[in-house]
Amino acid sequence: MQVNVASGPGFGRSKGRGFVPTGVCWLVTLSATAVAVIVSYVWLDRPIATFVHGQDIRSYHALLEFLASFPDPLIPLAVVALVILGLQALARRPLSAWQVTGFLCSVSVLLAEAIKDQLKFLFGRTWPEAWGPHDPAFIETGAYGFNWLHAGGAYQSFPSGHMGATCAVVSVLWVWYPQWRAFWALGALGIAAALVGGNYHFLSDVIAGAFVGCSTGWMTTLIWKAWLSRRPRRAS
C-alpha cells in the first residue's frame, strides 16, 4: 500500500485562523534567543567555564566526550541519505513516511551546517579552552569575546555546530513523531549538557546553535507542508 506522506505522522490538519502566524513565532523566538545569548555572554559563560575547568571530570570524561561527539556522523549520514533517496526518486519509486522524515532531517542538517559556518566566520568567537598549543582561549589566555569576520580554527566557538546539527534533526522528529518528544528533548539536553560540561562550548554557543538547528528543521518542515498543500492528495 502506498503511503500518503501528506497525512504522515505529526501532520494534522491546519490550525486555521486565530493562531499566531509562524513568522511572528520565529521572530519572537529569535528575539528571546538573542536576549538569552546576551545574558549568558555577560553573566554566565565565564563563571561556568571557570567552574567546569576546576572540576576533576576524569571519572566521566568518556561519557562527556561520547555525548559531545555523538552528532559528528550526522553530516555524512545526511549526504548518504540524500543520495539514496535521490536515486529512489530517479527510479520513480514512492517514499514512505519514514523516508520523507529522513529526507527532511538530511536537508535540515545540511542547511544548519552551512548557516553555522557563515555565522562562525561572522562572529569569530574564541573557545572556552584552547584546541591548539598557541590558540587564544578564555582559560589559557583570557581571550574572551567576538572578533568579527575573523577566520581560523581558534575563532569558531559561536554558534555550536554540534548543537545545531542535533536540533536540526530533533526539530524535524519533534513534528513527525510527537509521541516521542520527551525522548527527543532528553537527547538534545544531554548533548547540550555535555558540550557545556566538557568545556567544549560556552553556554551561549549552545543556545545559539540550538536556535539555528531548530530554525532549519522548522522551516524545512513548513516548506514541505506548503508544497504538499498545493498538490492534489492521493488516496492511501
mmCIF file of C-alpha atoms in Angstrom:
data_model
loop_
_atom_site.group_PDB
_atom_site.id
_atom_site.type_symbol
_atom_site.label_atom_id
_atom_site.label_comp_id
_atom_site.label_asym_id
_atom_site.label_seq_id
_atom_site.Cartn_x
_atom_site.Cartn_y
_atom_site.Cartn_z
ATOM 1 C CA MET A 1 0.000 0.000 0.000
ATOM 2 C CA GLN A 2 1.387 3.403 -0.928
ATOM 3 C CA VAL A 3 1.909 5.777 1.942
ATOM 4 C CA ASN A 4 0.241 9.155 1.755
ATOM 5 C CA VAL A 5 3.052 11.350 3.032
ATOM 6 C CA ALA A 6 0.714 14.312 3.341
ATOM 7 C CA SER A 7 -1.004 12.553 6.218
ATOM 8 C CA GLY A 8 2.095 11.081 7.784
ATOM 9 C CA PRO A 9 2.985 11.199 11.471
ATOM 10 C CA GLY A 10 2.826 14.646 13.019
ATOM 11 C CA PHE A 11 0.945 16.233 10.127
ATOM 12 C CA GLY A 12 -2.509 17.095 11.316
ATOM 13 C CA ARG A 13 -4.982 19.484 9.811
ATOM 14 C CA SER A 14 -4.140 23.152 9.562
ATOM 15 C CA LYS A 15 -4.971 25.150 12.656
ATOM 16 C CA GLY A 16 -6.947 27.782 10.788
ATOM 17 C CA ARG A 17 -7.267 31.417 11.673
ATOM 18 C CA GLY A 18 -6.857 32.860 15.120
ATOM 19 C CA PHE A 19 -3.408 31.390 15.735
ATOM 20 C CA VAL A 20 -0.205 33.405 15.846
ATOM 21 C CA PRO A 21 1.490 33.306 12.404
ATOM 22 C CA THR A 22 4.579 31.122 12.298
ATOM 23 C CA GLY A 23 6.691 34.033 11.068
ATOM 24 C CA VAL A 24 5.816 36.016 14.194
ATOM 25 C CA CYS A 25 6.610 32.982 16.356
ATOM 26 C CA TRP A 26 10.015 32.688 14.724
ATOM 27 C CA LEU A 27 10.786 36.392 15.242
ATOM 28 C CA VAL A 28 9.737 36.166 18.887
ATOM 29 C CA THR A 29 11.944 33.103 19.325
ATOM 30 C CA LEU A 30 14.831 34.897 17.623
ATOM 31 C CA SER A 31 14.429 37.836 20.000
ATOM 32 C CA ALA A 32 14.270 35.544 23.030
ATOM 33 C CA THR A 33 17.374 33.709 21.814
ATOM 34 C CA ALA A 34 19.255 36.989 21.364
ATOM 35 C CA VAL A 35 18.355 38.037 24.918
ATOM 36 C CA ALA A 36 19.400 34.628 26.303
ATOM 37 C CA VAL A 37 22.711 34.795 24.423
ATOM 38 C CA ILE A 38 23.451 38.294 25.726
ATOM 39 C CA VAL A 39 22.597 37.356 29.310
ATOM 40 C CA SER A 40 24.749 34.227 29.072
ATOM 41 C CA TYR A 41 27.625 36.113 27.435
ATOM 42 C CA VAL A 42 27.699 38.843 30.082
ATOM 43 C CA TRP A 43 26.963 36.912 33.272
ATOM 44 C CA LEU A 44 27.134 33.128 32.784
ATOM 45 C CA ASP A 45 29.685 31.967 30.201
ATOM 46 C CA ARG A 46 32.877 32.862 32.067
ATOM 47 C CA PRO A 47 31.790 31.611 35.525
ATOM 48 C CA ILE A 48 30.567 28.325 34.041
ATOM 49 C CA ALA A 49 33.748 27.795 32.016
ATOM 50 C CA THR A 50 35.908 28.584 35.043
ATOM 51 C CA PHE A 51 33.894 26.241 37.264
ATOM 52 C CA VAL A 52 33.996 23.396 34.758
ATOM 53 C CA HIS A 53 37.746 23.814 34.263
ATOM 54 C CA GLY A 54 38.281 23.497 38.010
ATOM 55 C CA GLN A 55 36.436 20.196 38.286
ATOM 56 C CA ASP A 56 38.002 16.757 38.070
ATOM 57 C CA ILE A 57 36.000 15.199 35.235
ATOM 58 C CA ARG A 58 38.242 12.199 34.628
ATOM 59 C CA SER A 59 35.665 9.764 36.006
ATOM 60 C CA TYR A 60 33.020 10.797 33.470
ATOM 61 C CA HIS A 61 35.179 12.305 30.723
ATOM 62 C CA ALA A 62 34.456 9.377 28.391
ATOM 63 C CA LEU A 63 30.708 9.921 28.716
ATOM 64 C CA LEU A 64 31.010 13.660 28.056
ATOM 65 C CA GLU A 65 33.211 13.056 25.045
ATOM 66 C CA PHE A 66 30.809 10.444 23.683
ATOM 67 C CA LEU A 67 27.766 12.696 24.035
ATOM 68 C CA ALA A 68 29.565 15.760 22.679
ATOM 69 C CA SER A 69 30.781 13.860 19.619
ATOM 70 C CA PHE A 70 27.503 12.000 19.059
ATOM 71 C CA PRO A 71 26.354 14.483 16.356
ATOM 72 C CA ASP A 72 29.583 14.010 14.336
ATOM 73 C CA PRO A 73 28.147 11.364 11.946
ATOM 74 C CA LEU A 74 25.045 13.446 11.160
ATOM 75 C CA ILE A 75 26.650 15.378 8.284
ATOM 76 C CA PRO A 76 27.964 12.359 6.320
ATOM 77 C CA LEU A 77 24.769 10.435 7.086
ATOM 78 C CA ALA A 78 22.720 13.331 5.692
ATOM 79 C CA VAL A 79 24.724 13.271 2.455
ATOM 80 C CA VAL A 80 24.375 9.493 2.102
ATOM 81 C CA ALA A 81 20.645 9.650 2.803
ATOM 82 C CA LEU A 82 20.100 12.341 0.179
ATOM 83 C CA VAL A 83 21.988 10.315 -2.417
ATOM 84 C CA ILE A 84 19.993 7.154 -1.676
ATOM 85 C CA LEU A 85 16.646 8.956 -1.651
ATOM 86 C CA GLY A 86 17.606 10.866 -4.792
ATOM 87 C CA LEU A 87 18.311 7.616 -6.610
ATOM 88 C CA GLN A 88 14.985 6.277 -5.419
ATOM 89 C CA ALA A 89 13.256 9.390 -6.743
ATOM 90 C CA LEU A 90 15.008 8.974 -10.090
ATOM 91 C CA ALA A 91 13.611 5.458 -10.217
ATOM 92 C CA ARG A 92 10.147 6.985 -9.598
ATOM 93 C CA ARG A 93 9.594 4.908 -6.504
ATOM 94 C CA PRO A 94 7.313 6.439 -3.822
ATOM 95 C CA LEU A 95 8.769 7.419 -0.461
ATOM 96 C CA SER A 96 7.446 6.034 2.776
ATOM 97 C CA ALA A 97 6.723 8.312 5.725
ATOM 98 C CA TRP A 98 9.987 7.422 7.465
ATOM 99 C CA GLN A 99 11.936 8.068 4.257
ATOM 100 C CA VAL A 100 10.368 11.513 3.983
ATOM 101 C CA THR A 101 11.395 12.097 7.596
ATOM 102 C CA GLY A 102 14.958 11.101 6.710
ATOM 103 C CA PHE A 103 14.922 13.430 3.723
ATOM 104 C CA LEU A 104 13.747 16.385 5.814
ATOM 105 C CA CYS A 105 16.276 15.611 8.560
ATOM 106 C CA SER A 106 19.084 15.460 5.990
ATOM 107 C CA VAL A 107 18.135 18.756 4.362
ATOM 108 C CA SER A 108 17.775 20.390 7.771
ATOM 109 C CA VAL A 109 21.192 19.162 8.948
ATOM 110 C CA LEU A 110 22.992 20.338 5.816
ATOM 111 C CA LEU A 111 21.288 23.741 5.966
ATOM 112 C CA ALA A 112 22.231 24.110 9.636
ATOM 113 C CA GLU A 113 25.834 23.179 8.813
ATOM 114 C CA ALA A 114 26.062 25.763 6.029
ATOM 115 C CA ILE A 115 24.491 28.523 8.135
ATOM 116 C CA LYS A 116 26.681 27.654 11.112
ATOM 117 C CA ASP A 117 29.856 28.018 9.040
ATOM 118 C CA GLN A 118 28.858 31.508 7.919
ATOM 119 C CA LEU A 119 27.948 32.579 11.440
ATOM 120 C CA LYS A 120 31.228 31.294 12.869
ATOM 121 C CA PHE A 121 33.133 33.464 10.402
ATOM 122 C CA LEU A 122 30.861 36.433 11.120
ATOM 123 C CA PHE A 123 31.223 36.305 14.906
ATOM 124 C CA GLY A 124 34.763 34.897 15.208
ATOM 125 C CA ARG A 125 34.445 33.885 18.842
ATOM 126 C CA THR A 126 37.265 32.209 20.756
ATOM 127 C CA TRP A 127 36.732 28.915 22.612
ATOM 128 C CA PRO A 128 36.445 28.282 26.361
ATOM 129 C CA GLU A 129 39.627 26.170 26.214
ATOM 130 C CA ALA A 130 42.283 26.110 23.510
ATOM 131 C CA TRP A 131 42.344 23.362 20.893
ATOM 132 C CA GLY A 132 45.916 24.137 19.837
ATOM 133 C CA PRO A 133 49.077 24.951 21.852
ATOM 134 C CA HIS A 134 49.150 28.595 20.796
ATOM 135 C CA ASP A 135 45.457 29.302 20.271
ATOM 136 C CA PRO A 136 43.818 32.169 22.174
ATOM 137 C CA ALA A 137 41.121 30.919 24.539
ATOM 138 C CA PHE A 138 39.418 32.041 27.722
ATOM 139 C CA ILE A 139 41.017 29.571 30.138
ATOM 140 C CA GLU A 140 44.559 29.652 28.728
ATOM 141 C CA THR A 141 44.989 33.293 27.710
ATOM 142 C CA GLY A 142 41.898 35.112 28.977
ATOM 143 C CA ALA A 143 40.742 35.777 25.419
ATOM 144 C CA TYR A 144 37.001 36.324 25.518
ATOM 145 C CA GLY A 145 34.647 37.888 23.058
ATOM 146 C CA PHE A 146 33.849 38.229 19.391
ATOM 147 C CA ASN A 147 36.296 39.008 16.614
ATOM 148 C CA TRP A 148 34.087 39.988 13.716
ATOM 149 C CA LEU A 149 34.757 38.483 10.299
ATOM 150 C CA HIS A 150 37.696 36.508 11.655
ATOM 151 C CA ALA A 151 38.611 33.159 10.108
ATOM 152 C CA GLY A 152 40.676 30.394 11.708
ATOM 153 C CA GLY A 153 40.055 27.382 13.896
ATOM 154 C CA ALA A 154 40.624 29.343 17.101
ATOM 155 C CA TYR A 155 37.675 31.620 16.307
ATOM 156 C CA GLN A 156 34.840 29.179 15.664
ATOM 157 C CA SER A 157 33.134 28.709 19.008
ATOM 158 C CA PHE A 158 29.894 30.563 18.199
ATOM 159 C CA PRO A 159 27.432 29.077 17.433
ATOM 160 C CA SER A 160 27.836 25.414 18.328
ATOM 161 C CA GLY A 161 27.697 23.302 15.191
ATOM 162 C CA HIS A 162 27.163 20.115 17.181
ATOM 163 C CA MET A 163 24.114 21.592 18.861
ATOM 164 C CA GLY A 164 22.902 22.958 15.551
ATOM 165 C CA ALA A 165 23.094 19.558 13.854
ATOM 166 C CA THR A 166 21.402 17.885 16.818
ATOM 167 C CA CYS A 167 18.483 20.294 16.885
ATOM 168 C CA ALA A 168 18.210 20.205 13.086
ATOM 169 C CA VAL A 169 17.254 16.533 13.438
ATOM 170 C CA VAL A 170 15.334 16.826 16.703
ATOM 171 C CA SER A 171 13.109 19.642 15.394
ATOM 172 C CA VAL A 172 12.010 17.523 12.411
ATOM 173 C CA LEU A 173 11.414 14.436 14.557
ATOM 174 C CA TRP A 174 9.514 16.639 17.020
ATOM 175 C CA VAL A 175 6.923 17.347 14.322
ATOM 176 C CA TRP A 176 6.790 13.932 12.647
ATOM 177 C CA TYR A 177 6.818 11.798 15.774
ATOM 178 C CA PRO A 178 5.321 13.894 18.606
ATOM 179 C CA GLN A 179 4.698 10.812 20.757
ATOM 180 C CA TRP A 180 8.487 10.627 21.312
ATOM 181 C CA ARG A 181 9.010 14.290 22.186
ATOM 182 C CA ALA A 182 10.249 13.553 25.702
ATOM 183 C CA PHE A 183 12.953 11.325 24.216
ATOM 184 C CA TRP A 184 13.974 13.941 21.607
ATOM 185 C CA ALA A 185 14.136 16.641 24.296
ATOM 186 C CA LEU A 186 16.230 14.491 26.634
ATOM 187 C CA GLY A 187 18.651 13.652 23.839
ATOM 188 C CA ALA A 188 19.151 17.299 22.907
ATOM 189 C CA LEU A 189 19.541 18.345 26.551
ATOM 190 C CA GLY A 190 22.067 15.563 27.140
ATOM 191 C CA ILE A 191 24.244 16.737 24.257
ATOM 192 C CA ALA A 192 23.917 20.365 25.371
ATOM 193 C CA ALA A 193 24.993 19.418 28.901
ATOM 194 C CA ALA A 194 27.999 17.504 27.540
ATOM 195 C CA LEU A 195 29.108 20.405 25.338
ATOM 196 C CA VAL A 196 28.999 22.827 28.269
ATOM 197 C CA GLY A 197 30.072 20.326 30.952
ATOM 198 C CA GLY A 198 33.163 19.360 28.990
ATOM 199 C CA ASN A 199 34.073 22.990 28.247
ATOM 200 C CA TYR A 200 33.733 22.289 24.542
ATOM 201 C CA HIS A 201 31.477 25.331 24.204
ATOM 202 C CA PHE A 202 30.181 28.294 26.160
ATOM 203 C CA LEU A 203 26.540 28.153 27.186
ATOM 204 C CA SER A 204 25.651 30.961 24.765
ATOM 205 C CA ASP A 205 27.241 28.986 21.900
ATOM 206 C CA VAL A 206 24.896 26.104 22.654
ATOM 207 C CA ILE A 207 21.846 28.359 22.903
ATOM 208 C CA ALA A 208 22.600 29.928 19.517
ATOM 209 C CA GLY A 209 23.354 26.550 17.930
ATOM 210 C CA ALA A 210 20.049 25.168 19.172
ATOM 211 C CA PHE A 211 18.208 28.090 17.595
ATOM 212 C CA VAL A 212 19.955 27.590 14.250
ATOM 213 C CA GLY A 213 19.132 23.880 14.200
ATOM 214 C CA CYS A 214 15.539 24.308 15.317
ATOM 215 C CA SER A 215 15.033 27.035 12.715
ATOM 216 C CA THR A 216 16.258 24.894 9.834
ATOM 217 C CA GLY A 217 14.174 21.911 10.924
ATOM 218 C CA TRP A 218 11.075 24.025 11.439
ATOM 219 C CA MET A 219 11.408 25.864 8.136
ATOM 220 C CA THR A 220 12.267 22.723 6.170
ATOM 221 C CA THR A 221 9.143 21.029 7.511
ATOM 222 C CA LEU A 222 6.970 24.074 6.778
ATOM 223 C CA ILE A 223 8.288 24.265 3.211
ATOM 224 C CA TRP A 224 7.485 20.574 2.718
ATOM 225 C CA LYS A 225 3.972 21.022 4.102
ATOM 226 C CA ALA A 226 3.415 24.111 1.938
ATOM 227 C CA TRP A 227 4.448 22.153 -1.155
ATOM 228 C CA LEU A 228 2.149 19.270 -0.233
ATOM 229 C CA SER A 229 -0.783 21.631 0.255
ATOM 230 C CA ARG A 230 -0.533 22.688 -3.407
ATOM 231 C CA ARG A 231 -0.742 19.119 -4.703
ATOM 232 C CA PRO A 232 -3.882 17.022 -5.089
ATOM 233 C CA ARG A 233 -3.926 14.368 -2.363
ATOM 234 C CA ARG A 234 -3.753 10.717 -3.274
ATOM 235 C CA ALA A 235 -5.790 8.063 -1.634
ATOM 236 C CA SER A 236 -3.885 5.755 0.647
#
